[in-house]
């Protein structure tokens, strides 16, 4: 068999069994809601600094959901702005000026100056604001200085796709497998 025919299936197999690569500085290692949420409104940068657009992403979640730091850093702001709870996290080792993620509407469980690690709870999602229109959501933003960026760019591809696949043994008792639901033999993908 030709080597170029084997490389794509081999690469796909390795991607499912190797652990995800270590994140670069400033790369998120978790979603702000812990698990992969539904994105109800995407990044839509304005054409001009004061133009209409959406300077972040909205992630569906019910009020009371814990909000988590996506990467290590220091709390730059935790308070209320225009009646809404807002939290800003300055990400560690992300240059000058550093990257900052913002979360709203949240009731902060941390204070300005606190250091946090990726996955630490930093707040709790508050009741829906008019921003999310018909559903409850977390507005997640990203800035460098005064420039808004797409926060989804912080997430590594494996977090955007979901968890990597796991290979299960073909023999012996395995969780979720039984004679009624045996594992299917591996077949190469169609050409």
PDB file of C-alpha atoms in Angstrom:
ATOM      1  CA  UNK A   1       0.000   0.000   0.000  1.00  0.00           C
ATOM      2  CA  UNK A   2       1.240   3.520  -0.746  1.00  0.00           C
ATOM      3  CA  UNK A   3       2.493   5.552   2.204  1.00  0.00           C
ATOM      4  CA  UNK A   4       0.426   8.650   1.328  1.00  0.00           C
ATOM      5  CA  UNK A   5      -2.739   6.565   1.675  1.00  0.00           C
ATOM      6  CA  UNK A   6      -1.766   5.454   5.182  1.00  0.00           C
ATOM      7  CA  UNK A   7      -0.748   8.859   6.565  1.00  0.00           C
ATOM      8  CA  UNK A   8      -4.211  10.508   6.933  1.00  0.00           C
ATOM      9  CA  UNK A   9      -5.790   7.555   8.801  1.00  0.00           C
ATOM     10  CA  UNK A  10      -2.660   7.193  10.960  1.00  0.00           C
ATOM     11  CA  UNK A  11      -2.686  10.912  11.820  1.00  0.00           C
ATOM     12  CA  UNK A  12      -6.400  10.721  12.711  1.00  0.00           C
ATOM     13  CA  UNK A  13      -5.782   7.687  14.921  1.00  0.00           C
ATOM     14  CA  UNK A  14      -2.893   9.380  16.727  1.00  0.00           C
ATOM     15  CA  UNK A  15      -4.998  12.506  17.310  1.00  0.00           C
ATOM     16  CA  UNK A  16      -7.551  10.379  19.177  1.00  0.00           C
ATOM     17  CA  UNK A  17      -5.099   8.624  21.492  1.00  0.00           C
ATOM     18  CA  UNK A  18      -2.489  11.291  22.219  1.00  0.00           C
ATOM     19  CA  UNK A  19      -3.260  13.798  24.976  1.00  0.00           C
ATOM     20  CA  UNK A  20      -3.958  17.348  23.850  1.00  0.00           C
ATOM     21  CA  UNK A  21      -0.821  19.457  23.552  1.00  0.00           C
ATOM     22  CA  UNK A  22       0.162  21.706  26.446  1.00  0.00           C
ATOM     23  CA  UNK A  23      -1.438  25.125  25.966  1.00  0.00           C
ATOM     24  CA  UNK A  24       0.621  28.157  25.020  1.00  0.00           C
ATOM     25  CA  UNK A  25       0.654  31.079  27.452  1.00  0.00           C
ATOM     26  CA  UNK A  26      -2.712  32.807  27.402  1.00  0.00           C
ATOM     27  CA  UNK A  27      -4.484  29.878  25.789  1.00  0.00           C
ATOM     28  CA  UNK A  28      -7.694  28.861  27.474  1.00  0.00           C
ATOM     29  CA  UNK A  29      -7.817  25.368  28.929  1.00  0.00           C
ATOM     30  CA  UNK A  30     -11.543  25.376  29.740  1.00  0.00           C
ATOM     31  CA  UNK A  31     -14.750  27.027  28.619  1.00  0.00           C
ATOM     32  CA  UNK A  32     -15.930  29.846  30.926  1.00  0.00           C
ATOM     33  CA  UNK A  33     -18.920  27.693  31.887  1.00  0.00           C
ATOM     34  CA  UNK A  34     -16.818  24.563  32.472  1.00  0.00           C
ATOM     35  CA  UNK A  35     -18.391  22.516  29.694  1.00  0.00           C
ATOM     36  CA  UNK A  36     -18.896  23.300  26.039  1.00  0.00           C
ATOM     37  CA  UNK A  37     -22.018  25.492  25.870  1.00  0.00           C
ATOM     38  CA  UNK A  38     -24.205  26.461  22.961  1.00  0.00           C
ATOM     39  CA  UNK A  39     -22.967  29.671  21.323  1.00  0.00           C
ATOM     40  CA  UNK A  40     -26.174  31.694  20.915  1.00  0.00           C
ATOM     41  CA  UNK A  41     -24.550  34.767  19.365  1.00  0.00           C
ATOM     42  CA  UNK A  42     -21.180  34.833  17.649  1.00  0.00           C
ATOM     43  CA  UNK A  43     -18.381  37.358  17.362  1.00  0.00           C
ATOM     44  CA  UNK A  44     -19.341  40.148  14.937  1.00  0.00           C
ATOM     45  CA  UNK A  45     -16.712  42.909  15.086  1.00  0.00           C
ATOM     46  CA  UNK A  46     -17.853  46.425  14.215  1.00  0.00           C
ATOM     47  CA  UNK A  47     -16.553  48.085  11.051  1.00  0.00           C
ATOM     48  CA  UNK A  48     -15.502  51.165  13.054  1.00  0.00           C
ATOM     49  CA  UNK A  49     -14.529  51.601  16.734  1.00  0.00           C
ATOM     50  CA  UNK A  50     -17.973  53.020  17.593  1.00  0.00           C
ATOM     51  CA  UNK A  51     -20.013  51.050  15.062  1.00  0.00           C
ATOM     52  CA  UNK A  52     -22.644  48.402  15.661  1.00  0.00           C
ATOM     53  CA  UNK A  53     -21.469  44.845  16.160  1.00  0.00           C
ATOM     54  CA  UNK A  54     -21.004  42.191  18.803  1.00  0.00           C
ATOM     55  CA  UNK A  55     -17.718  42.437  20.698  1.00  0.00           C
ATOM     56  CA  UNK A  56     -17.727  38.935  22.174  1.00  0.00           C
ATOM     57  CA  UNK A  57     -19.734  35.713  22.145  1.00  0.00           C
ATOM     58  CA  UNK A  58     -22.863  34.767  24.079  1.00  0.00           C
ATOM     59  CA  UNK A  59     -22.884  31.326  25.699  1.00  0.00           C
ATOM     60  CA  UNK A  60     -26.225  29.781  26.773  1.00  0.00           C
ATOM     61  CA  UNK A  61     -26.534  28.866  30.458  1.00  0.00           C
ATOM     62  CA  UNK A  62     -29.168  29.181  33.183  1.00  0.00           C
ATOM     63  CA  UNK A  63     -28.827  31.737  35.983  1.00  0.00           C
ATOM     64  CA  UNK A  64     -26.796  30.362  38.883  1.00  0.00           C
ATOM     65  CA  UNK A  65     -24.299  28.561  36.626  1.00  0.00           C
ATOM     66  CA  UNK A  66     -20.719  28.862  37.932  1.00  0.00           C
ATOM     67  CA  UNK A  67     -18.486  31.028  35.725  1.00  0.00           C
ATOM     68  CA  UNK A  68     -14.847  29.928  35.517  1.00  0.00           C
ATOM     69  CA  UNK A  69     -11.510  31.478  34.619  1.00  0.00           C
ATOM     70  CA  UNK A  70     -10.504  30.206  31.175  1.00  0.00           C
ATOM     71  CA  UNK A  71      -6.782  30.637  31.862  1.00  0.00           C
ATOM     72  CA  UNK A  72      -4.553  31.675  34.778  1.00  0.00           C
ATOM     73  CA  UNK A  73      -4.419  35.355  35.642  1.00  0.00           C
ATOM     74  CA  UNK A  74      -5.355  38.190  37.984  1.00  0.00           C
ATOM     75  CA  UNK A  75      -8.781  39.747  38.523  1.00  0.00           C
ATOM     76  CA  UNK A  76      -8.597  43.271  37.058  1.00  0.00           C
ATOM     77  CA  UNK A  77     -12.201  44.291  37.855  1.00  0.00           C
ATOM     78  CA  UNK A  78     -15.129  42.801  39.752  1.00  0.00           C
ATOM     79  CA  UNK A  79     -18.153  45.030  40.191  1.00  0.00           C
ATOM     80  CA  UNK A  80     -21.256  46.526  38.628  1.00  0.00           C
ATOM     81  CA  UNK A  81     -21.414  48.531  35.415  1.00  0.00           C
ATOM     82  CA  UNK A  82     -24.756  50.005  34.316  1.00  0.00           C
ATOM     83  CA  UNK A  83     -26.536  47.728  36.798  1.00  0.00           C
ATOM     84  CA  UNK A  84     -24.910  44.493  35.545  1.00  0.00           C
ATOM     85  CA  UNK A  85     -22.267  42.408  37.259  1.00  0.00           C
ATOM     86  CA  UNK A  86     -19.035  42.517  35.257  1.00  0.00           C
ATOM     87  CA  UNK A  87     -15.772  40.711  35.811  1.00  0.00           C
ATOM     88  CA  UNK A  88     -12.474  41.194  33.977  1.00  0.00           C
ATOM     89  CA  UNK A  89      -9.554  38.753  34.138  1.00  0.00           C
ATOM     90  CA  UNK A  90      -6.049  39.801  33.032  1.00  0.00           C
ATOM     91  CA  UNK A  91      -4.418  36.675  31.598  1.00  0.00           C
ATOM     92  CA  UNK A  92      -0.909  35.793  32.783  1.00  0.00           C
ATOM     93  CA  UNK A  93       2.078  35.886  30.405  1.00  0.00           C
ATOM     94  CA  UNK A  94       0.203  37.327  27.425  1.00  0.00           C
ATOM     95  CA  UNK A  95       2.391  40.318  26.580  1.00  0.00           C
ATOM     96  CA  UNK A  96       1.988  44.075  26.891  1.00  0.00           C
ATOM     97  CA  UNK A  97      -0.729  45.084  27.153  1.00  0.00           C
ATOM     98  CA  UNK A  98      -1.975  41.735  28.471  1.00  0.00           C
ATOM     99  CA  UNK A  99      -5.041  39.951  27.166  1.00  0.00           C
ATOM    100  CA  UNK A 100      -8.166  40.451  29.285  1.00  0.00           C
ATOM    101  CA  UNK A 101     -11.302  38.339  29.259  1.00  0.00           C
ATOM    102  CA  UNK A 102     -14.598  39.826  30.392  1.00  0.00           C
ATOM    103  CA  UNK A 103     -17.696  38.101  31.721  1.00  0.00           C
ATOM    104  CA  UNK A 104     -21.211  39.492  32.233  1.00  0.00           C
ATOM    105  CA  UNK A 105     -23.750  39.380  33.847  1.00  0.00           C
ATOM    106  CA  UNK A 106     -22.045  37.736  36.823  1.00  0.00           C
ATOM    107  CA  UNK A 107     -22.043  38.023  40.586  1.00  0.00           C
ATOM    108  CA  UNK A 108     -18.319  37.876  41.319  1.00  0.00           C
ATOM    109  CA  UNK A 109     -17.042  35.376  43.895  1.00  0.00           C
ATOM    110  CA  UNK A 110     -13.538  36.916  43.692  1.00  0.00           C
ATOM    111  CA  UNK A 111     -12.143  40.398  44.282  1.00  0.00           C
ATOM    112  CA  UNK A 112      -9.929  42.744  42.309  1.00  0.00           C
ATOM    113  CA  UNK A 113      -6.308  41.615  42.589  1.00  0.00           C
ATOM    114  CA  UNK A 114      -7.084  37.937  43.306  1.00  0.00           C
ATOM    115  CA  UNK A 115      -4.957  35.433  41.379  1.00  0.00           C
ATOM    116  CA  UNK A 116      -6.840  32.551  39.779  1.00  0.00           C
ATOM    117  CA  UNK A 117      -5.998  29.393  37.865  1.00  0.00           C
ATOM    118  CA  UNK A 118      -7.771  28.019  34.802  1.00  0.00           C
ATOM    119  CA  UNK A 119     -11.033  26.410  35.898  1.00  0.00           C
ATOM    120  CA  UNK A 120     -11.345  28.352  39.173  1.00  0.00           C
ATOM    121  CA  UNK A 121     -14.824  29.687  39.864  1.00  0.00           C
ATOM    122  CA  UNK A 122     -14.807  33.484  39.537  1.00  0.00           C
ATOM    123  CA  UNK A 123     -18.533  34.187  39.643  1.00  0.00           C
ATOM    124  CA  UNK A 124     -22.080  32.990  39.168  1.00  0.00           C
ATOM    125  CA  UNK A 125     -24.264  33.827  36.170  1.00  0.00           C
ATOM    126  CA  UNK A 126     -26.942  36.353  37.128  1.00  0.00           C
ATOM    127  CA  UNK A 127     -30.494  36.689  35.836  1.00  0.00           C
ATOM    128  CA  UNK A 128     -30.685  37.425  32.117  1.00  0.00           C
ATOM    129  CA  UNK A 129     -29.975  40.936  30.949  1.00  0.00           C
ATOM    130  CA  UNK A 130     -31.537  42.533  27.883  1.00  0.00           C
ATOM    131  CA  UNK A 131     -28.283  41.768  26.056  1.00  0.00           C
ATOM    132  CA  UNK A 132     -29.124  38.093  25.565  1.00  0.00           C
ATOM    133  CA  UNK A 133     -32.651  38.785  24.354  1.00  0.00           C
ATOM    134  CA  UNK A 134     -34.668  35.548  24.551  1.00  0.00           C
ATOM    135  CA  UNK A 135     -32.392  33.282  26.596  1.00  0.00           C
ATOM    136  CA  UNK A 136     -30.111  33.375  29.596  1.00  0.00           C
ATOM    137  CA  UNK A 137     -26.478  33.641  28.596  1.00  0.00           C
ATOM    138  CA  UNK A 138     -22.974  34.656  29.553  1.00  0.00           C
ATOM    139  CA  UNK A 139     -21.402  37.384  27.423  1.00  0.00           C
ATOM    140  CA  UNK A 140     -17.701  36.482  27.106  1.00  0.00           C
ATOM    141  CA  UNK A 141     -15.338  39.096  25.694  1.00  0.00           C
ATOM    142  CA  UNK A 142     -11.616  39.413  24.978  1.00  0.00           C
ATOM    143  CA  UNK A 143      -9.498  42.550  24.693  1.00  0.00           C
ATOM    144  CA  UNK A 144      -5.878  43.533  24.225  1.00  0.00           C
ATOM    145  CA  UNK A 145      -5.665  47.128  25.391  1.00  0.00           C
ATOM    146  CA  UNK A 146      -8.767  48.753  23.861  1.00  0.00           C
ATOM    147  CA  UNK A 147      -8.982  46.358  20.910  1.00  0.00           C
ATOM    148  CA  UNK A 148     -11.729  43.751  21.052  1.00  0.00           C
ATOM    149  CA  UNK A 149     -10.840  40.252  19.838  1.00  0.00           C
ATOM    150  CA  UNK A 150     -12.785  37.037  19.293  1.00  0.00           C
ATOM    151  CA  UNK A 151     -12.653  35.119  22.613  1.00  0.00           C
ATOM    152  CA  UNK A 152     -13.082  31.784  20.830  1.00  0.00           C
ATOM    153  CA  UNK A 153      -9.525  32.242  19.484  1.00  0.00           C
ATOM    154  CA  UNK A 154      -8.290  31.548  23.037  1.00  0.00           C
ATOM    155  CA  UNK A 155      -9.632  27.995  22.856  1.00  0.00           C
ATOM    156  CA  UNK A 156      -7.427  25.275  21.391  1.00  0.00           C
ATOM    157  CA  UNK A 157      -8.975  23.254  18.528  1.00  0.00           C
ATOM    158  CA  UNK A 158      -9.588  20.194  20.741  1.00  0.00           C
ATOM    159  CA  UNK A 159     -11.799  22.303  23.055  1.00  0.00           C
ATOM    160  CA  UNK A 160     -13.742  23.745  20.141  1.00  0.00           C
ATOM    161  CA  UNK A 161     -14.347  20.251  18.705  1.00  0.00           C
ATOM    162  CA  UNK A 162     -15.158  18.608  22.009  1.00  0.00           C
ATOM    163  CA  UNK A 163     -13.266  15.934  23.899  1.00  0.00           C
ATOM    164  CA  UNK A 164     -10.918  13.644  21.987  1.00  0.00           C
ATOM    165  CA  UNK A 165     -12.078  10.098  21.297  1.00  0.00           C
ATOM    166  CA  UNK A 166     -10.936   7.285  23.561  1.00  0.00           C
ATOM    167  CA  UNK A 167      -9.996   3.829  22.355  1.00  0.00           C
ATOM    168  CA  UNK A 168     -11.507   0.969  24.351  1.00  0.00           C
ATOM    169  CA  UNK A 169     -10.038  -2.510  24.643  1.00  0.00           C
ATOM    170  CA  UNK A 170     -11.493  -5.151  22.349  1.00  0.00           C
ATOM    171  CA  UNK A 171     -11.356  -7.872  25.030  1.00  0.00           C
ATOM    172  CA  UNK A 172     -12.498  -8.072  28.636  1.00  0.00           C
ATOM    173  CA  UNK A 173     -15.254  -6.176  30.383  1.00  0.00           C
ATOM    174  CA  UNK A 174     -15.468  -2.535  29.366  1.00  0.00           C
ATOM    175  CA  UNK A 175     -17.853   0.123  30.624  1.00  0.00           C
ATOM    176  CA  UNK A 176     -20.739   0.565  28.194  1.00  0.00           C
ATOM    177  CA  UNK A 177     -19.931  -2.583  26.188  1.00  0.00           C
ATOM    178  CA  UNK A 178     -21.828  -5.820  26.516  1.00  0.00           C
ATOM    179  CA  UNK A 179     -22.711  -8.814  24.337  1.00  0.00           C
ATOM    180  CA  UNK A 180     -25.833  -6.848  23.408  1.00  0.00           C
ATOM    181  CA  UNK A 181     -23.707  -3.811  22.425  1.00  0.00           C
ATOM    182  CA  UNK A 182     -20.311  -5.120  21.278  1.00  0.00           C
ATOM    183  CA  UNK A 183     -17.597  -2.838  19.960  1.00  0.00           C
ATOM    184  CA  UNK A 184     -17.499  -2.615  16.184  1.00  0.00           C
ATOM    185  CA  UNK A 185     -14.232  -3.639  14.522  1.00  0.00           C
ATOM    186  CA  UNK A 186     -12.124  -0.767  13.233  1.00  0.00           C
ATOM    187  CA  UNK A 187     -12.489  -0.009   9.552  1.00  0.00           C
ATOM    188  CA  UNK A 188     -10.425   2.540   7.643  1.00  0.00           C
ATOM    189  CA  UNK A 189     -12.334   5.630   6.492  1.00  0.00           C
ATOM    190  CA  UNK A 190     -13.566   5.537   2.887  1.00  0.00           C
ATOM    191  CA  UNK A 191     -11.174   7.074   0.347  1.00  0.00           C
TER     192      UNK A 191
END
